[in-house]
Backbone as numpy.savetxt, mean C-alpha at the origin, in Angstrom:
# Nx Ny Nz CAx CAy CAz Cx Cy Cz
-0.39 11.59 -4.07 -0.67 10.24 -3.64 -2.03 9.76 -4.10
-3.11 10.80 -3.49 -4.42 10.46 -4.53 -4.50 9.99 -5.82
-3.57 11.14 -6.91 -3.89 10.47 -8.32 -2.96 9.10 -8.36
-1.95 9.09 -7.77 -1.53 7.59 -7.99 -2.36 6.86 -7.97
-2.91 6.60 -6.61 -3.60 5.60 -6.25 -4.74 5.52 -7.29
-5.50 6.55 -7.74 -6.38 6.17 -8.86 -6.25 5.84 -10.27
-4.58 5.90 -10.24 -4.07 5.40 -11.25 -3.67 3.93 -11.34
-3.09 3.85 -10.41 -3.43 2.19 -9.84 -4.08 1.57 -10.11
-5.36 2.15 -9.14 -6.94 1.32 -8.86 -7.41 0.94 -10.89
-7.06 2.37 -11.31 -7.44 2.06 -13.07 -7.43 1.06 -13.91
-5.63 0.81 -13.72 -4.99 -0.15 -14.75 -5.44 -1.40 -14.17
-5.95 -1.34 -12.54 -5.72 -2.93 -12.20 -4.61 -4.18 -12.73
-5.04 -4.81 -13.05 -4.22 -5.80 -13.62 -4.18 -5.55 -15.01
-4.22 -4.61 -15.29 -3.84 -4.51 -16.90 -1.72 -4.28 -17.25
-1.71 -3.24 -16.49 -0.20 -3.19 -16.81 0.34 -3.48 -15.92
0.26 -4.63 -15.00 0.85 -5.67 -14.12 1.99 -4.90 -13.14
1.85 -4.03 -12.84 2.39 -3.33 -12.26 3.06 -3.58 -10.21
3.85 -5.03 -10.77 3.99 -5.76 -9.79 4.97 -5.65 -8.98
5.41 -6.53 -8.02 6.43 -6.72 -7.54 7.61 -7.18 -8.16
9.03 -6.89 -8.15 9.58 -7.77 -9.12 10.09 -8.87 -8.67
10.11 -9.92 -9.41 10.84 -11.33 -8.54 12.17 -11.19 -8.20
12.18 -11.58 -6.88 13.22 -11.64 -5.79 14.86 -12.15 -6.37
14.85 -12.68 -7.25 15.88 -12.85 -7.80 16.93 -11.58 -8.34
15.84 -10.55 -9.04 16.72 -9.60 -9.51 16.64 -8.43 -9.14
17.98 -7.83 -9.07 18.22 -6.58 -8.28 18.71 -5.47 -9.24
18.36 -5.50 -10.33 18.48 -4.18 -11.07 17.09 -3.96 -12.17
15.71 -4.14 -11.74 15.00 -4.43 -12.42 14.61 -3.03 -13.00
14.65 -1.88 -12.41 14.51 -0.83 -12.74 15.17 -0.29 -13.89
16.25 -0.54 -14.13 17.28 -0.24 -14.91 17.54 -1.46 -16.40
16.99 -2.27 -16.55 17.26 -3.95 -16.71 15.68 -4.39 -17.66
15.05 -3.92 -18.34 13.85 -4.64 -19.52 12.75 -4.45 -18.73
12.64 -3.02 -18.36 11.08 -2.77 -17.91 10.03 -3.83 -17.90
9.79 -2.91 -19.44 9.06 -3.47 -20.17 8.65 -5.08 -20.34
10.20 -5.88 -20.09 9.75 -7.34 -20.55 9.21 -7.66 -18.99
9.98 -7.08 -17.88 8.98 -7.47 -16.26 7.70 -7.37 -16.37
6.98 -6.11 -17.07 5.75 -5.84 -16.75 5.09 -6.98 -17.39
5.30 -7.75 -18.77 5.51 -8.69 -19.32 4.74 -9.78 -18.75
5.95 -10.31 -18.66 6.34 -11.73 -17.73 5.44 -11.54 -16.14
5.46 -10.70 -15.52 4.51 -10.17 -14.04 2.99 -10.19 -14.39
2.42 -9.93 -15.76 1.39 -9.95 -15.96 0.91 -11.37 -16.69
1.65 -12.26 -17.31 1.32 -13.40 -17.27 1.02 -14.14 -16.20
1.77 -13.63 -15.50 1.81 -14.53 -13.93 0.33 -13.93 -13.20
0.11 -12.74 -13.09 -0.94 -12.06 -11.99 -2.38 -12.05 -13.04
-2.31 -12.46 -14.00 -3.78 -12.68 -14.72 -3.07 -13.36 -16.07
-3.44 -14.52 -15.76 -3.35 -15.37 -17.31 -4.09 -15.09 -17.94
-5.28 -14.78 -17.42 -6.39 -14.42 -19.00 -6.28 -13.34 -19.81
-6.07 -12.04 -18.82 -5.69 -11.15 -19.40 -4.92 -10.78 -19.79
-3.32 -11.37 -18.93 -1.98 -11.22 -19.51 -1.80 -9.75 -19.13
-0.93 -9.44 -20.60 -0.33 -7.97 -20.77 -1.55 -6.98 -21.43
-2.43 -6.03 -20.62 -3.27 -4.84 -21.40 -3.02 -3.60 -20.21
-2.60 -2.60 -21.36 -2.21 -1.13 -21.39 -2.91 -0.43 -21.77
-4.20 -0.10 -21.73 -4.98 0.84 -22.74 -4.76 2.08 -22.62
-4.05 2.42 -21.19 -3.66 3.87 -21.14 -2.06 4.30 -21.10
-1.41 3.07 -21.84 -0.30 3.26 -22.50 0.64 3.77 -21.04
0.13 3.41 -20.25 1.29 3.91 -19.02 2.44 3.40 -19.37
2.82 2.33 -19.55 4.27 1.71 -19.56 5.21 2.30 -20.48
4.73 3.15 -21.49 5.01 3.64 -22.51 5.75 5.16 -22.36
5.22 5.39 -21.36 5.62 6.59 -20.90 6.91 7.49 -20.19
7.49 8.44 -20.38 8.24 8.89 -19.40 7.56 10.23 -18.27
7.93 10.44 -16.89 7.86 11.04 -16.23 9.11 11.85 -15.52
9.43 13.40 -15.63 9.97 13.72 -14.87 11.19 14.00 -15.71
11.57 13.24 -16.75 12.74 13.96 -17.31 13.14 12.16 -17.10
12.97 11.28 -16.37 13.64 10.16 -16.49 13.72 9.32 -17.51
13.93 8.13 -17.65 14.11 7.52 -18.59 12.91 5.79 -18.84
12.50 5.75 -19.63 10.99 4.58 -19.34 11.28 3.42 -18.56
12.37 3.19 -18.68 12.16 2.11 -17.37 12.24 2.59 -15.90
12.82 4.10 -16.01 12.81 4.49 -14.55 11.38 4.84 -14.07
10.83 4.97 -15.17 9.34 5.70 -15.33 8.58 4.61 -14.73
8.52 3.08 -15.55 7.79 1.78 -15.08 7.97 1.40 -13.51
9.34 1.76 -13.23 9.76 1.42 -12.10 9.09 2.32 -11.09
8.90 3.38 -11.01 8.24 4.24 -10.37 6.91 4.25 -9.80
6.00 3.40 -11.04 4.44 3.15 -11.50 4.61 1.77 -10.67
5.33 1.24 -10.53 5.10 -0.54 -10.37 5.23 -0.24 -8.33
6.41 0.38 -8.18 6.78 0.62 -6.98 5.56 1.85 -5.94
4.84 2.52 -7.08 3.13 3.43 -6.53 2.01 2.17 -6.20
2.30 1.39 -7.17 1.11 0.98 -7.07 1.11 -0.74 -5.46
2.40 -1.23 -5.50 3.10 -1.61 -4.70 2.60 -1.32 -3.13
3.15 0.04 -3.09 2.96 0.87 -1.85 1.66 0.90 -2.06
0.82 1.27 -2.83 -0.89 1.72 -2.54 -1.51 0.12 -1.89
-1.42 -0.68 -2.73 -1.67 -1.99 -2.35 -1.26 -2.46 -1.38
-0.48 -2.47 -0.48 -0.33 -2.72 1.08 -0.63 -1.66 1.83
-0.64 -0.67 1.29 -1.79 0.41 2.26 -3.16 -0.07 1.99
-3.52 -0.50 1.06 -5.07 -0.73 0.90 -5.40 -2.27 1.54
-4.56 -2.88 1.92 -4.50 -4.21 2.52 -4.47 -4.11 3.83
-3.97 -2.79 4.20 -3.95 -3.05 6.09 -4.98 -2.02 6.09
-5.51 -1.04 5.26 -6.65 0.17 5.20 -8.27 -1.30 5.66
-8.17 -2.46 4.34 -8.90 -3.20 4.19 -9.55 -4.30 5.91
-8.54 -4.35 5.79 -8.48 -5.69 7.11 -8.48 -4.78 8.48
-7.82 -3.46 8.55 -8.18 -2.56 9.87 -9.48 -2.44 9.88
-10.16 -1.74 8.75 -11.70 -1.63 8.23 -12.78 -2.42 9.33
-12.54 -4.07 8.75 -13.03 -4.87 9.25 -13.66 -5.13 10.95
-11.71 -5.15 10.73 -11.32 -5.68 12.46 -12.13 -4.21 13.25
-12.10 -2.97 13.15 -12.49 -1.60 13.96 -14.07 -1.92 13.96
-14.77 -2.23 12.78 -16.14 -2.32 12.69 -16.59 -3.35 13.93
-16.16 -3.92 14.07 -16.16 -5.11 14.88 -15.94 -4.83 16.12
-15.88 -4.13 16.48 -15.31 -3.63 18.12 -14.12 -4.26 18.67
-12.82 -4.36 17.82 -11.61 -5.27 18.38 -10.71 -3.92 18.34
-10.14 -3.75 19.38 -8.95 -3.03 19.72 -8.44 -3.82 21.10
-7.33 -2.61 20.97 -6.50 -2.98 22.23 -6.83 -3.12 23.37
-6.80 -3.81 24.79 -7.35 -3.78 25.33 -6.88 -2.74 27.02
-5.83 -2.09 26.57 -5.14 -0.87 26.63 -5.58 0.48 26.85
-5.22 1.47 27.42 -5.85 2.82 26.85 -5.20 3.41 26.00
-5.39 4.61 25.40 -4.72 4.61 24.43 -3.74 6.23 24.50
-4.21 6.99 25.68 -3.33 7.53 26.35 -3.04 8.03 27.89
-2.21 8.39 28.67 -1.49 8.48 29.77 -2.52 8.76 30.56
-4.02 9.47 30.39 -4.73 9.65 30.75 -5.87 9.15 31.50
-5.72 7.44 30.84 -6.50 6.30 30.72 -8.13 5.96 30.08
-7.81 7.38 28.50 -8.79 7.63 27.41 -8.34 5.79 26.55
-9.59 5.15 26.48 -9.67 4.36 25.98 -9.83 4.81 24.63
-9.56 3.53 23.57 -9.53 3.36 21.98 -10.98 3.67 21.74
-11.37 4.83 20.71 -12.39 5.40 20.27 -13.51 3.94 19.38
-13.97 3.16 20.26 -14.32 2.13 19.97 -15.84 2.31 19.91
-15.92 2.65 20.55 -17.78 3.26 20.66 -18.28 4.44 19.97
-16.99 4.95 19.25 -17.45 6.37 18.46 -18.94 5.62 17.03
-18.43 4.61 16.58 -19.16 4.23 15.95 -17.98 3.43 14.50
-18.43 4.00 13.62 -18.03 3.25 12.42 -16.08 3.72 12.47
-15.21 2.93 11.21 -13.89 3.08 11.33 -13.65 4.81 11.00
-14.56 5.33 10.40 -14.01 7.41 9.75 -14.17 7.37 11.22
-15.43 7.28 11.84 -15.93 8.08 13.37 -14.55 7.94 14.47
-13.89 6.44 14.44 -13.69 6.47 15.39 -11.87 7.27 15.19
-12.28 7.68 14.16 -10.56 8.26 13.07 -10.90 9.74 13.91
-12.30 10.19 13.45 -12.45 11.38 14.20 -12.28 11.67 15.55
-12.67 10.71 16.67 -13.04 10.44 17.84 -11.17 11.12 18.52
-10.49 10.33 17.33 -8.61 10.61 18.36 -8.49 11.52 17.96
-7.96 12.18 19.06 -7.23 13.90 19.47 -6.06 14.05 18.46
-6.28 15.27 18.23 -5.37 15.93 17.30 -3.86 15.33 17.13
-3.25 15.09 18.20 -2.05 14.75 18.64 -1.84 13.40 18.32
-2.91 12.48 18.83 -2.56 10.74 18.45 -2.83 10.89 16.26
-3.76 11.66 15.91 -3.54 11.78 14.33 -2.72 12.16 13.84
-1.63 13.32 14.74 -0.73 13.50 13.92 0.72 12.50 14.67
0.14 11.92 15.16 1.72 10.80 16.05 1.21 9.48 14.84
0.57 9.49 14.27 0.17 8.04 13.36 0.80 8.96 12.10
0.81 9.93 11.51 0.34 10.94 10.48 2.19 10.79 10.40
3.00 11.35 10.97 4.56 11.44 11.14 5.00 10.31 11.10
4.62 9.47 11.93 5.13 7.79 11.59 4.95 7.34 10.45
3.96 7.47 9.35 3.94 7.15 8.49 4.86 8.26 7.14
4.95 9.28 7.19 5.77 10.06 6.96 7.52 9.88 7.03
7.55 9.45 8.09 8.83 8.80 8.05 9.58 7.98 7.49
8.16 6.21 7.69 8.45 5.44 6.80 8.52 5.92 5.36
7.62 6.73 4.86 7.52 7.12 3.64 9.27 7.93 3.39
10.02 8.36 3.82 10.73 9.12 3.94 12.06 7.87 3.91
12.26 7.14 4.85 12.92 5.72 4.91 13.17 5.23 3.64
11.56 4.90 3.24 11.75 3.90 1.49 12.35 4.60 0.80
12.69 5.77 0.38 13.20 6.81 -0.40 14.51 7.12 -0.53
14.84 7.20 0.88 16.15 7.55 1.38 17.04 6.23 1.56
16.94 4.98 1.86 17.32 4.25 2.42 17.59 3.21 1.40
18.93 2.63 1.28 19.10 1.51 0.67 19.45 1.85 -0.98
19.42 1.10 -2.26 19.11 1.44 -3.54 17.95 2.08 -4.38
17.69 3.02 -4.15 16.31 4.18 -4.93 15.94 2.94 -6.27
14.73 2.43 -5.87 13.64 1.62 -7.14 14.21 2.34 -8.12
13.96 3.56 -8.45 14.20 4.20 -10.00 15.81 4.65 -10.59
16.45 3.43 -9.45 18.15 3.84 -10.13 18.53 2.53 -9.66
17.79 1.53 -9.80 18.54 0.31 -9.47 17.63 -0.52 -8.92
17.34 -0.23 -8.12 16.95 -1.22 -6.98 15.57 -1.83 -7.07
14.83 -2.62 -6.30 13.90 -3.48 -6.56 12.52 -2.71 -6.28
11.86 -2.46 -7.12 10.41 -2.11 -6.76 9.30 -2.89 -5.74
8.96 -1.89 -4.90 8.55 -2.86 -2.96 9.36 -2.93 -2.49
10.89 -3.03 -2.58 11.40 -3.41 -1.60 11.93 -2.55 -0.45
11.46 -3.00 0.82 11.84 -1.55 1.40 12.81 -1.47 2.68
13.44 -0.74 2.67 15.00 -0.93 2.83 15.00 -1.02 4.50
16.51 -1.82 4.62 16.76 -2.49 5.96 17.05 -1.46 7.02
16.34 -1.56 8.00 17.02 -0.43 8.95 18.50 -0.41 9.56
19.06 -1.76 9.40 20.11 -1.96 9.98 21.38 -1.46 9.02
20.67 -1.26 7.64 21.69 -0.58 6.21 21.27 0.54 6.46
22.54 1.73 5.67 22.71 2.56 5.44 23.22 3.82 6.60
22.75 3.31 7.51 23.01 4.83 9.41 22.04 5.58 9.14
20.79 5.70 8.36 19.97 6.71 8.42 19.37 7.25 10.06
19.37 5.73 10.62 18.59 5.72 12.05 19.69 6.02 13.04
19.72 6.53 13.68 20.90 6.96 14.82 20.99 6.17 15.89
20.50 5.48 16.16 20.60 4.27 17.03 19.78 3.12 16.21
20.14 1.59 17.02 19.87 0.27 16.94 18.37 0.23 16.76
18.33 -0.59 15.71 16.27 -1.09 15.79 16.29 -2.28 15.62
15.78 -3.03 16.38 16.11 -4.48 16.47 14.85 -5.31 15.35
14.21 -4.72 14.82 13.29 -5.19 14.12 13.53 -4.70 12.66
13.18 -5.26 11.46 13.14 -4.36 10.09 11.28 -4.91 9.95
11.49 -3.54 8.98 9.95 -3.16 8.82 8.84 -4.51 7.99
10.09 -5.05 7.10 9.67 -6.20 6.47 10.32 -7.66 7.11
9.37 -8.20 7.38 9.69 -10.05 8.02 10.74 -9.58 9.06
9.95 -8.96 9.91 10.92 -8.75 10.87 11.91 -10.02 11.97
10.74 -11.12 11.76 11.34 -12.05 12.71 12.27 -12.99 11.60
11.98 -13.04 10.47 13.08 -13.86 9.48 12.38 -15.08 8.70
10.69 -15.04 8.55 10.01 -16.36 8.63 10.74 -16.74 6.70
10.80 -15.70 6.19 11.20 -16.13 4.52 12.12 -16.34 4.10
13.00 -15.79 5.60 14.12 -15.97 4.30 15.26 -17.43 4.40
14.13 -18.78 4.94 14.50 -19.82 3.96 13.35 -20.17 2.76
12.64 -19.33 2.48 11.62 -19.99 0.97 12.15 -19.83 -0.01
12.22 -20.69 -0.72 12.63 -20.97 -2.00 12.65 -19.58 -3.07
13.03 -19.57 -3.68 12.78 -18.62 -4.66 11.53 -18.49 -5.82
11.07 -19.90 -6.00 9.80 -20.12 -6.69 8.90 -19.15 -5.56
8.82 -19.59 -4.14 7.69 -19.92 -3.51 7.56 -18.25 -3.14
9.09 -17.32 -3.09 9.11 -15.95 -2.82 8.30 -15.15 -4.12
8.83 -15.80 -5.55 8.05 -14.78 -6.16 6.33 -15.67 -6.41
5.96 -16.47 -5.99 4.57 -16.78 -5.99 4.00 -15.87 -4.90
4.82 -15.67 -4.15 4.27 -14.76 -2.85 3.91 -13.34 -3.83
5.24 -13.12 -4.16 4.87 -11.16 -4.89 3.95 -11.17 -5.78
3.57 -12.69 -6.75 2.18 -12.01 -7.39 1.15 -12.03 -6.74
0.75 -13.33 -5.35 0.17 -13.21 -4.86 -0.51 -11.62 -4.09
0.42 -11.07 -3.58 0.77 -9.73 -2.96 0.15 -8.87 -3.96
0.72 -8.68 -5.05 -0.23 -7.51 -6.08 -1.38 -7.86 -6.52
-1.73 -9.02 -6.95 -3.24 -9.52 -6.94 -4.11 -8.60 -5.66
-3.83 -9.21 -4.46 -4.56 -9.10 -3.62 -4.60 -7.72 -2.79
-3.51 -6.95 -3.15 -3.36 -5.66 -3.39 -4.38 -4.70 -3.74
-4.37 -4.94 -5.30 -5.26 -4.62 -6.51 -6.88 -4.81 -5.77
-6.95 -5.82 -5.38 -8.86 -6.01 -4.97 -8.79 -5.50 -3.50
-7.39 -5.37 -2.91 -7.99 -4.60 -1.23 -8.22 -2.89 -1.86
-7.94 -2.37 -2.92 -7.88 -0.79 -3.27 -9.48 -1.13 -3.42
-10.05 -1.72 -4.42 -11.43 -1.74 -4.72 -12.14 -1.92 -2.90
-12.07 -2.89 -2.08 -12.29 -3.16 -0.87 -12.30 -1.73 -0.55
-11.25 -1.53 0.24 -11.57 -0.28 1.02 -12.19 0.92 0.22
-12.05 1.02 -0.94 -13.10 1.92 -1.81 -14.07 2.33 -1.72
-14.78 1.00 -2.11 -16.20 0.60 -1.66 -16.85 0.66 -0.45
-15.82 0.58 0.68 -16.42 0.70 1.82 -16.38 1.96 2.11
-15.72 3.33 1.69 -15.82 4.39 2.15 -16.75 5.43 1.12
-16.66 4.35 -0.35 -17.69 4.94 -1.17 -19.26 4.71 -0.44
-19.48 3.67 -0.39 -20.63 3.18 -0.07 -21.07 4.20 1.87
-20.37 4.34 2.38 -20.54 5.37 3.97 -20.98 6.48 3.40
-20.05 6.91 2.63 -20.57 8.67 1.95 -21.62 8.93 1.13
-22.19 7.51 0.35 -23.28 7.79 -1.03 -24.00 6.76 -0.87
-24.69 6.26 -0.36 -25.64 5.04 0.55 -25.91 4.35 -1.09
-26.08 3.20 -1.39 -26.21 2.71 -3.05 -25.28 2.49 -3.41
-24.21 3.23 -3.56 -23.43 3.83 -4.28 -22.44 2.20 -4.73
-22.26 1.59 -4.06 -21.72 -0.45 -3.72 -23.42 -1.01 -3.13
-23.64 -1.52 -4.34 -25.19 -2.35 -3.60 -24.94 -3.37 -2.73
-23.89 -4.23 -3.25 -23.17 -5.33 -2.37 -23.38 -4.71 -0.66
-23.04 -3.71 -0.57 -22.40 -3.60 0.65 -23.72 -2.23 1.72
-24.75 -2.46 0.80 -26.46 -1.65 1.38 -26.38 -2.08 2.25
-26.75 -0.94 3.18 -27.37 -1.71 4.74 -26.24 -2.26 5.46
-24.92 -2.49 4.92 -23.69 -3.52 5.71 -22.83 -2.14 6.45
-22.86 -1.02 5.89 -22.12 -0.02 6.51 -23.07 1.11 6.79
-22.23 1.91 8.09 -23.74 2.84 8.41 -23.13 4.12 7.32
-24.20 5.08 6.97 -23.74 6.58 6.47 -22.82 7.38 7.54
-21.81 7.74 6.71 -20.95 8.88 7.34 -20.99 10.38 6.80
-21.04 10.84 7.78 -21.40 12.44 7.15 -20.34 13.42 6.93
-18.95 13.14 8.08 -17.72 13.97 8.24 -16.83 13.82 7.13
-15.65 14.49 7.22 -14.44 14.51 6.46 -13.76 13.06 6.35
-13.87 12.44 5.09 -12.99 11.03 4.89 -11.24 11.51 4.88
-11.00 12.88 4.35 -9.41 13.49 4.24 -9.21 14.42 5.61
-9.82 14.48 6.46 -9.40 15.16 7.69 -8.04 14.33 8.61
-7.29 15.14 8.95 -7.35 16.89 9.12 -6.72 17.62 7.95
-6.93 16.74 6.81 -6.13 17.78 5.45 -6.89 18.37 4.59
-8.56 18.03 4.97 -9.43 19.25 4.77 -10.45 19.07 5.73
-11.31 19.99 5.80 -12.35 20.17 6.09 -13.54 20.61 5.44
């Protein structure tokens, strides 16, 4: 997951490594190449289409290059809405906003006073890291399993309905994406203005939260951001090292 993501963060907007527009449902399988294309006109006109590290070009795994693109477009996808709620949690935790809740049976309040967003990561008990740690595991497990596999058909981002397939053994009255239904009367222009929007802003939340955990560990290291975050001294990958 690491080297993805720094594979990602790399190309930036060079090999447009987007969402695909909502219209088509075999993009994986269906002119890679001309999506990454057409996605990168759209998500940087100036720059358009640049590959310098020839990713698109590539196969992985024994598959075939568009299953390959599809793979890369659908990493970088997922990294970028992790780095978008990584970005904006960031914020909101620095700030002293949580729940106003405890946060277990005990009536241990949200690690709000530990100090900065790593501290207060450290602050929760073994058990609430690994009850966040499995939930996300799951979902990760869901997108994979669930619905049409990105790299044999199906749409890169898109991540599959809970109410398809019986993976879940009982009813979930919510799906993970637009759960209440706000999109799906927007137009089709206005859906894929949304998905470049989405990888654009993707792309600069990876740099965002970067910077903010570069800059905690190596004081300088983001001048922008001197003096705006305190030094952290602990594990940024705990509990998967120490």
């Amino acid at each position: 997951m690491t080297k993805l993501s720094l594979i990602s963060l790399l190309i930036g907007s060079a090999a447009a490594f987007a969402p695909a527009p909502a219209a088509k449902t075999t993009v994986a399988l269906n002119g890679g190449m001309d999506d990454l294309k057409a996605i990168a006109e759209k998500s940087n006109p100036v720059l358009k289409f640049y590959d310098p590290l020839e990713l698109s070009s590539t196969t992985i795994w024994g598959n075939s290059n568009d299953e390959t693109i599809a793979f890369l477009r659908q990493s970088e996808i997922k990294h970028g809405r992790v780095a978008m709620a990584a970005f904006v949690g960031y914020i909101v935790q620095s700030n002293g906003i949580h729940f106003p809740w405890p946060i277990s049976t005990d009536g241990t309040p949200f690690p709000f006073a530990a100090g900065s967003p790593p501290e207060q990561w450290d602050a929760l008990s073994d058990a609430a890291k690994w009850q966040i740690i499995l939930f996300i595991g799951f979902l990760e497990w869901y997108s994979e399993a669930g619905g049409t596999h990105y790299m044999r058909g199906g749409v890169p981002g898109q991540f599959p309905k809970f109410s398809d397939g019986g993976l879940v053994p009982h009813p979930v009255p919510f799906n993970l994406f637009d759960p209440f239904g706000f999109s799906k009367n927007r137009s089709e222009e206005a859906k894929q203005n949304g998905l470049i929007k989405e990888i654009n802003n993707g792309r600069a939340a990876m740099f965002g939260i970067l910077g903010f955990i570069s800059e905690q560990r190596v004081e300088g290291s983001v001048p922008l951001l001197k003096g705006l975050v305190t030094h952290y001294d602990g594990e940024t990958m705990a509990p998967f090292a120490h």
